[in-house]
mmCIF file of C-alpha atoms in Angstrom:
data_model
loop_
_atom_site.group_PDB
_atom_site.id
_atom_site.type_symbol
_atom_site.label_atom_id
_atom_site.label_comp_id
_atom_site.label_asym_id
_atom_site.label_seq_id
_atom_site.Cartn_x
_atom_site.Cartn_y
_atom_site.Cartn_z
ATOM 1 C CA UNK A 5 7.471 125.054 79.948
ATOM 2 C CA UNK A 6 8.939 122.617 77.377
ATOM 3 C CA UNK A 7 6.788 119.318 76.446
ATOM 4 C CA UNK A 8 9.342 117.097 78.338
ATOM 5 C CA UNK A 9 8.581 118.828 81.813
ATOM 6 C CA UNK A 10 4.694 118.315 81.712
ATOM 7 C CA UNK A 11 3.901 115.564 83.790
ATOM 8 C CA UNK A 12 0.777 114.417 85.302
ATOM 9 C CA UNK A 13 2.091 115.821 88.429
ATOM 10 C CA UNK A 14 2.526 119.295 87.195
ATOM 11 C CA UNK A 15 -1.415 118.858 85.159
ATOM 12 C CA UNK A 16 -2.776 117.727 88.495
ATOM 13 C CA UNK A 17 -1.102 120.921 90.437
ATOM 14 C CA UNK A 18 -2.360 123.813 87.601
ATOM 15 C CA UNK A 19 -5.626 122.009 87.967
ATOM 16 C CA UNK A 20 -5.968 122.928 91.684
ATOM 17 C CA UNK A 21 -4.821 126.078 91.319
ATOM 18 C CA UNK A 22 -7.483 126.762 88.450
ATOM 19 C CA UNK A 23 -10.610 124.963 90.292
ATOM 20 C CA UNK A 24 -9.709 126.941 93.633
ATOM 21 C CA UNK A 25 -8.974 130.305 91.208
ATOM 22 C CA UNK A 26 -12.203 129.513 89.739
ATOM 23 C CA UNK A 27 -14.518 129.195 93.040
ATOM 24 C CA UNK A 28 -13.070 132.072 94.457
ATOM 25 C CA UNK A 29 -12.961 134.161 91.410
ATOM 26 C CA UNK A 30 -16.705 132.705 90.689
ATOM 27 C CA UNK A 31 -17.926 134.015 94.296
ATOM 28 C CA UNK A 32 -16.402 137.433 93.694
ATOM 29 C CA UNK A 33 -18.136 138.035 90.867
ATOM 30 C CA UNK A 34 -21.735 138.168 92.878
ATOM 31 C CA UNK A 35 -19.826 140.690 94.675
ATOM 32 C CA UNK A 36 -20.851 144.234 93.161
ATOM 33 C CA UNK A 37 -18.047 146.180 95.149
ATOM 34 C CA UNK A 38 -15.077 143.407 93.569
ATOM 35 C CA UNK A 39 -12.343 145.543 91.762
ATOM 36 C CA UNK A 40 -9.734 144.499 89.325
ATOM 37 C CA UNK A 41 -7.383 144.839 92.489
ATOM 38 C CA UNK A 42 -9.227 142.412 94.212
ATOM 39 C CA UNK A 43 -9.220 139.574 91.085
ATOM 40 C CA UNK A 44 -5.597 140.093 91.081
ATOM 41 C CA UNK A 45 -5.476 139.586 94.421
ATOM 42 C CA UNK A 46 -7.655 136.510 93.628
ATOM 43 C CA UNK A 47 -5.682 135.237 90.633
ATOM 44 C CA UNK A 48 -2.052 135.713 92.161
ATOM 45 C CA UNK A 49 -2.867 133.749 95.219
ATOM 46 C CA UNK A 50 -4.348 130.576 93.920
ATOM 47 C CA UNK A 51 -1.936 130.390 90.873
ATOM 48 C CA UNK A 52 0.937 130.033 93.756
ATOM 49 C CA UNK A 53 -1.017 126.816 94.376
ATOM 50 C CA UNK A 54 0.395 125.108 90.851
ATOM 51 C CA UNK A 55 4.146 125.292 92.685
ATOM 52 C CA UNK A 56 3.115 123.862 96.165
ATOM 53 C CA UNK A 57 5.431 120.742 95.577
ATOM 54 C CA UNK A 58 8.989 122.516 94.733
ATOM 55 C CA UNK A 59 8.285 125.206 96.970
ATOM 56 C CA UNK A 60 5.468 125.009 99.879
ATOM 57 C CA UNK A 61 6.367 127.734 101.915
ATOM 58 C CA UNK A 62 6.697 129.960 99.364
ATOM 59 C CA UNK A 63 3.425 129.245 98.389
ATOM 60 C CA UNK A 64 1.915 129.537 102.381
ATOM 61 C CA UNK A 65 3.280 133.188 102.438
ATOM 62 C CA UNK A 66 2.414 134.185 98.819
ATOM 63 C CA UNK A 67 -1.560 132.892 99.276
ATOM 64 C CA UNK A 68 -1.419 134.239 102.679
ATOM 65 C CA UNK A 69 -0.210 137.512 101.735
ATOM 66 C CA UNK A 70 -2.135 137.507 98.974
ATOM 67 C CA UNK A 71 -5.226 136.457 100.958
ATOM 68 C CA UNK A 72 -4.903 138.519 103.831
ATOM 69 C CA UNK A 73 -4.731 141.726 101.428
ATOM 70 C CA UNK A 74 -7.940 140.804 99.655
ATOM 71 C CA UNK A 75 -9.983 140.365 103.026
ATOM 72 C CA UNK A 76 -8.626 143.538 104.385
ATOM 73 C CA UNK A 77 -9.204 145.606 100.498
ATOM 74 C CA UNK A 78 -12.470 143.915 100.182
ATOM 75 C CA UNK A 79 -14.531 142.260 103.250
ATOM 76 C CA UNK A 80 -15.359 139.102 101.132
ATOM 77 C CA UNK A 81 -17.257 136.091 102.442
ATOM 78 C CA UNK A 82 -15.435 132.697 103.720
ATOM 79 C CA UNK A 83 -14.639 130.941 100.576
ATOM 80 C CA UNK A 84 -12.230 134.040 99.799
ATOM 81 C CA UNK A 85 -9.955 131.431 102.237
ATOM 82 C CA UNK A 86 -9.790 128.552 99.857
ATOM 83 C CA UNK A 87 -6.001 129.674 98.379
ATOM 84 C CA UNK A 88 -4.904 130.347 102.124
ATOM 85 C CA UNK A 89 -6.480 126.611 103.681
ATOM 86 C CA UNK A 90 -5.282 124.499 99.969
ATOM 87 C CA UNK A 91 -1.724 126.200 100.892
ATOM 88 C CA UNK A 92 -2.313 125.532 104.681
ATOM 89 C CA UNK A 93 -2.706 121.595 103.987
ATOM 90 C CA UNK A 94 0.289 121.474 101.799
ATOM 91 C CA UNK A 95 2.507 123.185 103.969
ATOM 92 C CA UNK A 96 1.192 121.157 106.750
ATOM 93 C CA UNK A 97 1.447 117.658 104.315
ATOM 94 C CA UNK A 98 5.508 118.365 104.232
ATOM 95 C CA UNK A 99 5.543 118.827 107.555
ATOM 96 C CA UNK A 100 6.161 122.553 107.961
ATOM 97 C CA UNK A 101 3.409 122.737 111.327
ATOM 98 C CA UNK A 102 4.622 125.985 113.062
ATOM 99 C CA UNK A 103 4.877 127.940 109.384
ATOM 100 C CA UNK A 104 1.012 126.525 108.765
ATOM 101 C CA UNK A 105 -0.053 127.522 111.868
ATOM 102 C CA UNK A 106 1.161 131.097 111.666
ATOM 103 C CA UNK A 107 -0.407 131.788 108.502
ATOM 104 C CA UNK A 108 -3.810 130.479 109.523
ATOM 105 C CA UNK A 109 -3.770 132.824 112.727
ATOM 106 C CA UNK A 110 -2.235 135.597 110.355
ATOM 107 C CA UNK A 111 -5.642 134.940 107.377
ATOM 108 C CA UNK A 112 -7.483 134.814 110.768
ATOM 109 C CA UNK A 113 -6.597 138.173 112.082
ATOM 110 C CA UNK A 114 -7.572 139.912 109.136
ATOM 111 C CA UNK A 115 -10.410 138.833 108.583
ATOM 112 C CA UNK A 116 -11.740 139.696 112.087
ATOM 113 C CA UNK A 117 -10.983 142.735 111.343
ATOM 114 C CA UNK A 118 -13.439 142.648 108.769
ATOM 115 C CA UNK A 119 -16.273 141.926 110.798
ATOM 116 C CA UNK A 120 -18.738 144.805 110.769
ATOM 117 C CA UNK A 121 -20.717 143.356 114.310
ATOM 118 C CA UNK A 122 -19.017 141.450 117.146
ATOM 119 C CA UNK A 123 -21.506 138.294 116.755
ATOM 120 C CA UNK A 124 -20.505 138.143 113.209
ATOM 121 C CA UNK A 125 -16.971 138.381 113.383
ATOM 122 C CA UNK A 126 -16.996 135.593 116.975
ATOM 123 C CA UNK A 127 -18.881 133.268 113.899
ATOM 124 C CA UNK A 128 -17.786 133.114 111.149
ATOM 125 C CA UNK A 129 -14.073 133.486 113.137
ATOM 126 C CA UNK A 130 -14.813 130.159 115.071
ATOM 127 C CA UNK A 131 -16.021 128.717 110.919
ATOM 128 C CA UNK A 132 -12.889 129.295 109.810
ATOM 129 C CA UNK A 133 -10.438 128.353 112.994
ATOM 130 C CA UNK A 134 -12.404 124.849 112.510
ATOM 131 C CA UNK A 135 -11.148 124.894 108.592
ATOM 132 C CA UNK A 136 -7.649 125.927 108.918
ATOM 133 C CA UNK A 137 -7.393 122.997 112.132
ATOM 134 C CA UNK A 138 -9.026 120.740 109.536
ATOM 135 C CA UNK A 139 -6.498 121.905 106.500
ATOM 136 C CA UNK A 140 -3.831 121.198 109.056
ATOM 137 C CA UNK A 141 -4.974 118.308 110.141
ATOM 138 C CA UNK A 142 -5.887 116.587 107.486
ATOM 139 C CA UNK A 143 -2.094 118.042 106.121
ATOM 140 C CA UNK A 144 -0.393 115.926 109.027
ATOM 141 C CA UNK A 145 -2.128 112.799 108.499
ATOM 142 C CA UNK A 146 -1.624 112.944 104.493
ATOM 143 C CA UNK A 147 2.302 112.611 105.707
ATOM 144 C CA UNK A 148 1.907 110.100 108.169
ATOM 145 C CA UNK A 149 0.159 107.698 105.568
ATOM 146 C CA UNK A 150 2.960 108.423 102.802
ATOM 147 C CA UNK A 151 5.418 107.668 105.306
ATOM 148 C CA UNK A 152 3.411 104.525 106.341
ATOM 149 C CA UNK A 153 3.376 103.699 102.312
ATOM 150 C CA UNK A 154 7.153 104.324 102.191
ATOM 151 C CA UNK A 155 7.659 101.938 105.245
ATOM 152 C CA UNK A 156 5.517 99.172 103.779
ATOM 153 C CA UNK A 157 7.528 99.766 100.102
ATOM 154 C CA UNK A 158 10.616 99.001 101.935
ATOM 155 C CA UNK A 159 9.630 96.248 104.110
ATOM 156 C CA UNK A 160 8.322 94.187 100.591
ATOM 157 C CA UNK A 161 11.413 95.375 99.152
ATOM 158 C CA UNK A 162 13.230 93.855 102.042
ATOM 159 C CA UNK A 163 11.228 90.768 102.141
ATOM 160 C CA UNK A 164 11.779 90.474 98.101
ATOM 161 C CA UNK A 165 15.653 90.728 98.602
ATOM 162 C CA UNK A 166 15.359 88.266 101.269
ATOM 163 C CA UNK A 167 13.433 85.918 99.331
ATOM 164 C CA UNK A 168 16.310 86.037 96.496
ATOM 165 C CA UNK A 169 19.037 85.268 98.811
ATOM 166 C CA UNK A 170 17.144 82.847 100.397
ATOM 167 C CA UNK A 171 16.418 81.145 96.995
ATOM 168 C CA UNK A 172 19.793 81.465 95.949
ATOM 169 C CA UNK A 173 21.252 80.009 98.865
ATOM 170 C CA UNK A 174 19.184 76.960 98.308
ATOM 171 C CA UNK A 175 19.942 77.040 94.920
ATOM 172 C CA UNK A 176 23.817 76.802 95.655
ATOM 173 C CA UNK A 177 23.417 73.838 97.634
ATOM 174 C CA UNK A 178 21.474 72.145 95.657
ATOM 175 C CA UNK A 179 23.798 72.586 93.280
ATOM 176 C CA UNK A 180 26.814 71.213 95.678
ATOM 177 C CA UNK A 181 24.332 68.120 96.856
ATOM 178 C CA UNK A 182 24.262 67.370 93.300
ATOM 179 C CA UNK A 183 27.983 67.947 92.782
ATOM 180 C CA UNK A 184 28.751 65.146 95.372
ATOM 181 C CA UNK A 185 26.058 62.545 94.331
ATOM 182 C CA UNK A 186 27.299 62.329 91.116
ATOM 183 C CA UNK A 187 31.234 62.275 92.024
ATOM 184 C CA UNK A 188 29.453 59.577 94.245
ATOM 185 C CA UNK A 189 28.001 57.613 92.285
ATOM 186 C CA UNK A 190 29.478 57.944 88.633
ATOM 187 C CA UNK A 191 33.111 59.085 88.898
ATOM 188 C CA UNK A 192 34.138 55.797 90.779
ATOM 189 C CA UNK A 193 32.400 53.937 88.008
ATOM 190 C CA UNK A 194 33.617 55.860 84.916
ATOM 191 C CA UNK A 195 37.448 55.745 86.532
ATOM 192 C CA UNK A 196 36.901 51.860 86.679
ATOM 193 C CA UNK A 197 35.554 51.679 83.122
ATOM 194 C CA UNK A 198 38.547 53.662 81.798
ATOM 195 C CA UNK A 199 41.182 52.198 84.072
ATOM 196 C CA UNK A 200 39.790 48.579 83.245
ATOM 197 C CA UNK A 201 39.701 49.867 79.655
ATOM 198 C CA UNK A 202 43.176 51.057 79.585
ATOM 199 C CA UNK A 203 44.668 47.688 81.064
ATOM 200 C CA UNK A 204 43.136 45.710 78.050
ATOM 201 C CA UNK A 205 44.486 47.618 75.544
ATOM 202 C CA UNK A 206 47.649 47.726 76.925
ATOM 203 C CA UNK A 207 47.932 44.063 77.400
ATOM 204 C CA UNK A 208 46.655 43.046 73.546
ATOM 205 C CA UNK A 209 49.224 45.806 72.542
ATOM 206 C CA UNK A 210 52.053 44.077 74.849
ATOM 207 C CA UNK A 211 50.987 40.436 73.149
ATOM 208 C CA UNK A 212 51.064 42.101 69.587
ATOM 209 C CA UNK A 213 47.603 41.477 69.254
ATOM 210 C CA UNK A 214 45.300 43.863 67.246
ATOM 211 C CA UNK A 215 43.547 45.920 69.752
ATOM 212 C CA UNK A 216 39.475 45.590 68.883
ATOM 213 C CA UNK A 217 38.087 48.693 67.849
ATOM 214 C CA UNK A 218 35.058 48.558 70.460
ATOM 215 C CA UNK A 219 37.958 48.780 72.965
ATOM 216 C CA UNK A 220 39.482 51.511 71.896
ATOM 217 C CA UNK A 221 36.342 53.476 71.176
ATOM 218 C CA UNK A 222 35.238 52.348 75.296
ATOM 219 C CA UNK A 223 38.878 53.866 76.201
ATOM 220 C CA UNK A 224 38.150 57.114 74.219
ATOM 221 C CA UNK A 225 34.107 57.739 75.814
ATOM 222 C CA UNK A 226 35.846 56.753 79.282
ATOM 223 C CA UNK A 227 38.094 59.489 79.126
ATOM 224 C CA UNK A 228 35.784 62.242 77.521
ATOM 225 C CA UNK A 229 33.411 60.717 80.198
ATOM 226 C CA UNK A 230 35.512 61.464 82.869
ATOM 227 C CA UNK A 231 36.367 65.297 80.964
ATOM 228 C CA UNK A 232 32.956 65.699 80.519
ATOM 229 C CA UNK A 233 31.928 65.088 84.494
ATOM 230 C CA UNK A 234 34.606 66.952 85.987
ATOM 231 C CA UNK A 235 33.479 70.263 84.314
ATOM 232 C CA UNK A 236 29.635 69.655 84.951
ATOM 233 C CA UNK A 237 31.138 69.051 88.443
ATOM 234 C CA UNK A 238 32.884 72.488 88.530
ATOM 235 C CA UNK A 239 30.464 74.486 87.093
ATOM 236 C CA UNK A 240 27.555 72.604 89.825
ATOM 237 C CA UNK A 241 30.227 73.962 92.685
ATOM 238 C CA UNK A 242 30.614 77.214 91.374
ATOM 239 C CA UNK A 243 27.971 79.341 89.057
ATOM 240 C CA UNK A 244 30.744 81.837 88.708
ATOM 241 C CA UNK A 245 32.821 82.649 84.963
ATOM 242 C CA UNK A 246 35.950 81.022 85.212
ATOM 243 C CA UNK A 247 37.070 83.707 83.051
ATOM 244 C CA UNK A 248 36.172 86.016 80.340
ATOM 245 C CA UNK A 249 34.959 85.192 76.520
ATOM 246 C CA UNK A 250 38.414 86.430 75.391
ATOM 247 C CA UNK A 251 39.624 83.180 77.637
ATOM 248 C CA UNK A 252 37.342 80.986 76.463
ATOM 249 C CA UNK A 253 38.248 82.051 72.435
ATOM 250 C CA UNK A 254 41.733 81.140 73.175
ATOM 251 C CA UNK A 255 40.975 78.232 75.416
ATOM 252 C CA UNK A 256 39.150 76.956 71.843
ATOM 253 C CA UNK A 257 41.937 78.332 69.655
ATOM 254 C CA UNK A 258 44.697 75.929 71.709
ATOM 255 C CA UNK A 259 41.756 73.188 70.947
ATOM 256 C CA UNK A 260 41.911 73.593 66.837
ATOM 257 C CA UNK A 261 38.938 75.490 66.914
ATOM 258 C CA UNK A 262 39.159 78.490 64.197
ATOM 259 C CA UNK A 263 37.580 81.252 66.188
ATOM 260 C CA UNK A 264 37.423 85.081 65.934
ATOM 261 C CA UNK A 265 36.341 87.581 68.450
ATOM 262 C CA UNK A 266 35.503 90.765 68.264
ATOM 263 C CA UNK A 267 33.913 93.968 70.155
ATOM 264 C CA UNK A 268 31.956 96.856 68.816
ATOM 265 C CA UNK A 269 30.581 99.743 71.048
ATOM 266 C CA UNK A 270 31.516 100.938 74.745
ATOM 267 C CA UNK A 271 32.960 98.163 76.914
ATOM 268 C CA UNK A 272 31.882 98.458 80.278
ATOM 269 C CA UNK A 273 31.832 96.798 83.439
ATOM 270 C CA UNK A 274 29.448 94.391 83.678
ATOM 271 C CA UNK A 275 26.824 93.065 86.549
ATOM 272 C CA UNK A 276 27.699 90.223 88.082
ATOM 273 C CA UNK A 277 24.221 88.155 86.655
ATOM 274 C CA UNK A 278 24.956 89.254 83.096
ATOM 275 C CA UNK A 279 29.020 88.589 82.770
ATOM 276 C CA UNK A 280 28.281 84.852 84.417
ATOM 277 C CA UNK A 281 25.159 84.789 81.376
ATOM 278 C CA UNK A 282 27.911 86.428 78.943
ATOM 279 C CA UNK A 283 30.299 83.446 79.865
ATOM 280 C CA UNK A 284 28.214 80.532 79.661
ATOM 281 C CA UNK A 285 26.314 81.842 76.390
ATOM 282 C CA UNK A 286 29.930 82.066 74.603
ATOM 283 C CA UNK A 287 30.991 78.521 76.187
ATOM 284 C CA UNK A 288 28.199 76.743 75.452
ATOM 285 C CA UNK A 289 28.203 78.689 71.787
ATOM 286 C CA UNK A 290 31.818 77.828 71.094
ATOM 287 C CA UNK A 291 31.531 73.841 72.428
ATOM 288 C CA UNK A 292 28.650 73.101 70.260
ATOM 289 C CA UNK A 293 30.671 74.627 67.397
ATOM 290 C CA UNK A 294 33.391 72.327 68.296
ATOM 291 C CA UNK A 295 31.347 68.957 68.492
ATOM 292 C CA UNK A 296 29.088 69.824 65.826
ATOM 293 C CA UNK A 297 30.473 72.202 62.758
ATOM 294 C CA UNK A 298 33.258 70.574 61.737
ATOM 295 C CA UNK A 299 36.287 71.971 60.460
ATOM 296 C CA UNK A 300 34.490 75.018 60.419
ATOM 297 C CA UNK A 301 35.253 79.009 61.042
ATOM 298 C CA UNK A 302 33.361 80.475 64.083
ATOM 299 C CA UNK A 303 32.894 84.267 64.485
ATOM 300 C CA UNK A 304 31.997 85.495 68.286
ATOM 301 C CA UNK A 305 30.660 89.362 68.147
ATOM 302 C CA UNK A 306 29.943 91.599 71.229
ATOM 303 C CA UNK A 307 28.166 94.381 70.886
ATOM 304 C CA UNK A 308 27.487 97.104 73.666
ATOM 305 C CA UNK A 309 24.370 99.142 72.991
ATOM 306 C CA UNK A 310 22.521 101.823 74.557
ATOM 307 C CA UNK A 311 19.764 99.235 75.830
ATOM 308 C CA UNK A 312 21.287 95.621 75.163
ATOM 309 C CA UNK A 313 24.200 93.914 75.343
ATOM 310 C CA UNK A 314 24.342 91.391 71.913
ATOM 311 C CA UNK A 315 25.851 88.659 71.756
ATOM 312 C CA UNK A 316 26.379 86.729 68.457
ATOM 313 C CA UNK A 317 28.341 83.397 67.830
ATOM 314 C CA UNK A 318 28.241 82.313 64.334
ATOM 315 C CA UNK A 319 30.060 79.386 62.362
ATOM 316 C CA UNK A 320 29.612 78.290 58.189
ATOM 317 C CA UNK A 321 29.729 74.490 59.544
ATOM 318 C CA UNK A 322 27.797 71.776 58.064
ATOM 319 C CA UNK A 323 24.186 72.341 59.817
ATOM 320 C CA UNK A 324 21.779 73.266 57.039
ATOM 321 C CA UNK A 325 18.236 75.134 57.440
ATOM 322 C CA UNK A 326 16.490 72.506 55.766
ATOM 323 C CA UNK A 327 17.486 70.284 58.850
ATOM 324 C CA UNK A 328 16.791 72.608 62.177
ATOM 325 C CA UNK A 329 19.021 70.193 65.122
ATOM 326 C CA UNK A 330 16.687 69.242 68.256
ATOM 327 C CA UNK A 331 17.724 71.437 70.786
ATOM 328 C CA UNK A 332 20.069 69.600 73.820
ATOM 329 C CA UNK A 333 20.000 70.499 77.138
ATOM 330 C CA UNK A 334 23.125 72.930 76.308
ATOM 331 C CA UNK A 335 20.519 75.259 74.348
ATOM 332 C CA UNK A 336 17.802 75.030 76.443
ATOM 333 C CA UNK A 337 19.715 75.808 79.479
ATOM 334 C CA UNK A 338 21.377 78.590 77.535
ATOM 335 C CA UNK A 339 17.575 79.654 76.269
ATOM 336 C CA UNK A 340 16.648 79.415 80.232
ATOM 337 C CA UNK A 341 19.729 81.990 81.407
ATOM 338 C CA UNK A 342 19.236 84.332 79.027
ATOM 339 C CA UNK A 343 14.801 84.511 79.710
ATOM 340 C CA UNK A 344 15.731 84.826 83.146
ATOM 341 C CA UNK A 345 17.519 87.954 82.502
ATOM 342 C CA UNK A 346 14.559 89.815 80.095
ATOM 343 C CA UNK A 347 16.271 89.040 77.361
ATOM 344 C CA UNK A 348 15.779 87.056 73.860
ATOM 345 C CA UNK A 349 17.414 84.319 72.494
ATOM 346 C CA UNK A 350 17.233 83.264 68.715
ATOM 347 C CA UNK A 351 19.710 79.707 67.817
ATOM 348 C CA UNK A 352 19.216 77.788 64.390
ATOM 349 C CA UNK A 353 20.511 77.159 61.195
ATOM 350 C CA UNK A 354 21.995 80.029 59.078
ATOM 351 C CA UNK A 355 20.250 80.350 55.638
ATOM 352 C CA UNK A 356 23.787 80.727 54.187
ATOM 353 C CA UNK A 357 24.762 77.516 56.097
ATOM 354 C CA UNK A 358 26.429 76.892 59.605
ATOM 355 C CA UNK A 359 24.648 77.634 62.878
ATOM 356 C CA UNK A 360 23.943 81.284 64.919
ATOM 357 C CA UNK A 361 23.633 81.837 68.259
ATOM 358 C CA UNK A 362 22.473 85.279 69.023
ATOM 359 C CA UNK A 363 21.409 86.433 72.765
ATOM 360 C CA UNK A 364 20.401 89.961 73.232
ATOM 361 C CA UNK A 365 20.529 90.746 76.988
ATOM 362 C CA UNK A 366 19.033 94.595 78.350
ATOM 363 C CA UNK A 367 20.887 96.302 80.834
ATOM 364 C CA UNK A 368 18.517 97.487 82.869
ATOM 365 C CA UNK A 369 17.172 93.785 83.714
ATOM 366 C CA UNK A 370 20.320 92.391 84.218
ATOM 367 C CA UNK A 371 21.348 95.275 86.537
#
C-alpha cells in the first residue's frame, strides 16, 4: 500500500484485525491438538476484518467460512467466534440485517455440532446466540446514531446557511435605509450649494466681474460632492461589480489615468463573493492612484494560482516610505473585504517610490 493511502482509518481497521487475530490465535495456542491448518484458519479470518469498510459482506462470509471450518476441524472453545461476531457487528452497522443474521445461525450450527454432550452443546449454544444478538444489536444501533449525527450535521448546516441569508438580507437593507437617508438628507443640500454656487458665478461673469476664487473652488467641491454621493449611493443599493477590472482600467484610462493591466496564470470563473472583492479591491486601488499619485504610471496584475488569487495594483507616484499615508476609510474597508474572505492584505509605500496594493485572496475560502 503506498504512503498516501494509509490513513488513520485504514491503522484503526489492521489494528482490529490484529488484536482479534491475536486473542484468538493466543487461545489456540493452550490448545495442544491446534494444527497449522487451524492458525490459518485463524489468521485468514480475522485479517478479512482490516477490509470491513470497502467490503462488509465479503468480510461476513470470508470470517464465517473461515470460522465455521475451524470449529468443525478443531472443536475450539467460544472465543474461536471473535472474527465471526467483529464481522457480524459490521455487517449489521451498514445495515446488511438478514446477511448478519444468516451467518450467526450458520457459526451457530457448526459449532453445535461440536458439542461432545447435549448439556454442553444447549450452553454454551444459548452463550453464543446471546453474543451474535448482541454483535447485531449493538451493529444496528451504531447506524442509527451515525445517521442521528448526519441529521444533526445537516440541520446546523441548515441553520448556518440560514443564519447567512438572514444576515445578508439585513445587511442589504441596511444598506438601502442608508441609501435613502442620505439622498434625504444631503443630496437636496449639496444640489442647493452647487445650484446656488453656479448662479453666482454666472452672474459676476455676466457683470464682467472677476469671479472670487472661494467661489469657484465651492462650485468645483459641489459638483465632485454631488459625483462623489451618487456612487456611494449606488454601490449602498447594490453590493454587486458593475463590471469587470478590465472596465474599470479603461473607465480610468478615458479619466487620464496611465494604467496597465495584465493577467498571468489560468483565468477562471470566479465565485460570486470573490469577483465583487476582485472589483472593489481594483476600484478602490485605481481611485486612490488617481487622487493621490499624481501624474503617475499604475500597473494592475492578476495572478491565478493553484491556492490564491493575487491581486497587485502598483503606481511610481509621489508617496514615499519615509512618509507611510494614514489609512482612509477606502483602505480599511478594502482591508475589511479582503479578511472577510481568509485572505491577506499588505498596502504602503513602495521602497522604490509610489504606493502597492497587493490582496491575496484563497480559493477555497472564497468558494
Amino acid at each position: 500500500m503506498s504512503g498516501h493511502l494509509v490513513t488513520p482509518r485504514v491503522l484503526a481497521d489492521a489494528a482490529l484485525a490484529v488484536v482479534v487475530g491475536a486473542l484468538v490465535v493466543t487461545t489456540a495456542a493452550f490448545d495442544g491438538d491446534t494444527t497449522a491448518v487451524d492458525y490459518a484458519l485463524i489468521v485468514l479470518g480475522s485479517a478479512a476484518l482490516a477490509f470491513y469498510r470497502p467490503a462488509p459482506l465479503a468480510v461476513l462470509a470470508a470470517a464465517t467460512a473461515t470460522g465455521a471450518a475451524y470449529v468443525l476441524h478443531a472443536h475450539p472453545g467460544l472465543l474461536a467466534a471473535l472474527p465471526v461476531l467483529a464481522a457480524v457487528h459490521t455487517a449489521a452497522r451498514v445495515g446488511h440485517r438478514g446477511w448478519a443474521a444468516a451467518a450467526s445461525g450458520v457459526y451457530l450450527a457448526a459449532y453445535v455440532t461440536t458439542g461432545p454432550t447435549t448439556g454442553e452443546v444447549v450452553e454454551k449454544a444459548a452463550l453464543l446466540t446471546g453474543w451474535f444478538l448482541c454483535a447485531v444489536v449493538t451493529g444496528l444501533a451504531d447506524r442509527n446514531w451515525q445517521a442521528y449525527l448526519r441529521q444533526t450535521e445537516q440541520r446546523a448546516l441548515e441553520a448556518e446557511r440560514t443564519r447567512e441569508e438572514a444576515a445578508l438580507r439585513r445587511a442589504g437593507e441596511e444598506r438601502l435605509r442608508i441609501a435613502r437617508e442620505l439622498h434625504d438628507s444631503l443630496t437636496h443640500s449639496i444640489s442647493i450649494v452647487k445650484l446656488q454656487a453656479g448662479v453666482a458665478v454666472h452672474l459676476a461673469r455676466k457683470r464682467g466681474e472677476e469671479v472670487p476664487p472661494a467661489l469657484l473652488a465651492i462650485q468645483e467641491a459641489g459638483g465632485e460632492a454631488m459625483r462623489e454621493l451618487r456612487a456611494t449611493l449606488e454601490i449602498l443599493r447594490t453590493d454587486e461589480p458593475a463590471g469587470t477590472p478590465a472596465v474599470l482600467v479603461e473607465r480610468a484610462r478615458a479619466a487620464g489615468l496611465s494604467v496597465q493591466l495584465s493577467v498571468s496564470g489560468e483565468e477562471r470563473p470566479l465565485p460570486a463573493a470573490l469577483d465583487r472583492a476582485v472589483y472593489r479591491i481594483v476600484q478602490e486601488a485605481l481611485t486612490n492612484a488617481a487622487r493621490h499619485a499624481g501624474p503617475a504610471k499604475v500597473q494592475v496584475r492578476l495572478e491565478y494560482g493553484g491556492d490564491e488569487l493575487v491581486i497587485r495594483v502598483d503606481d511610481d507616484g509621489t508617496a514615499e516610505a519615509t512618509r507611510p499615508p494614514t489609512p482612509g476609510i477606502g483602505l480599511t474597508g478594502m482591508r475589511e473585504r479582503v479578511t472577510a474572505l481568509g485572505g491577506a492584505l499588505h498596502a504602503g509605500p513602495r521602497a522604490e517610490g509610489g504606493f502597492s496594493v497587493r490582496a491575496e485572496l484563497p480559493w477555497e475560502a472564497a468558494g
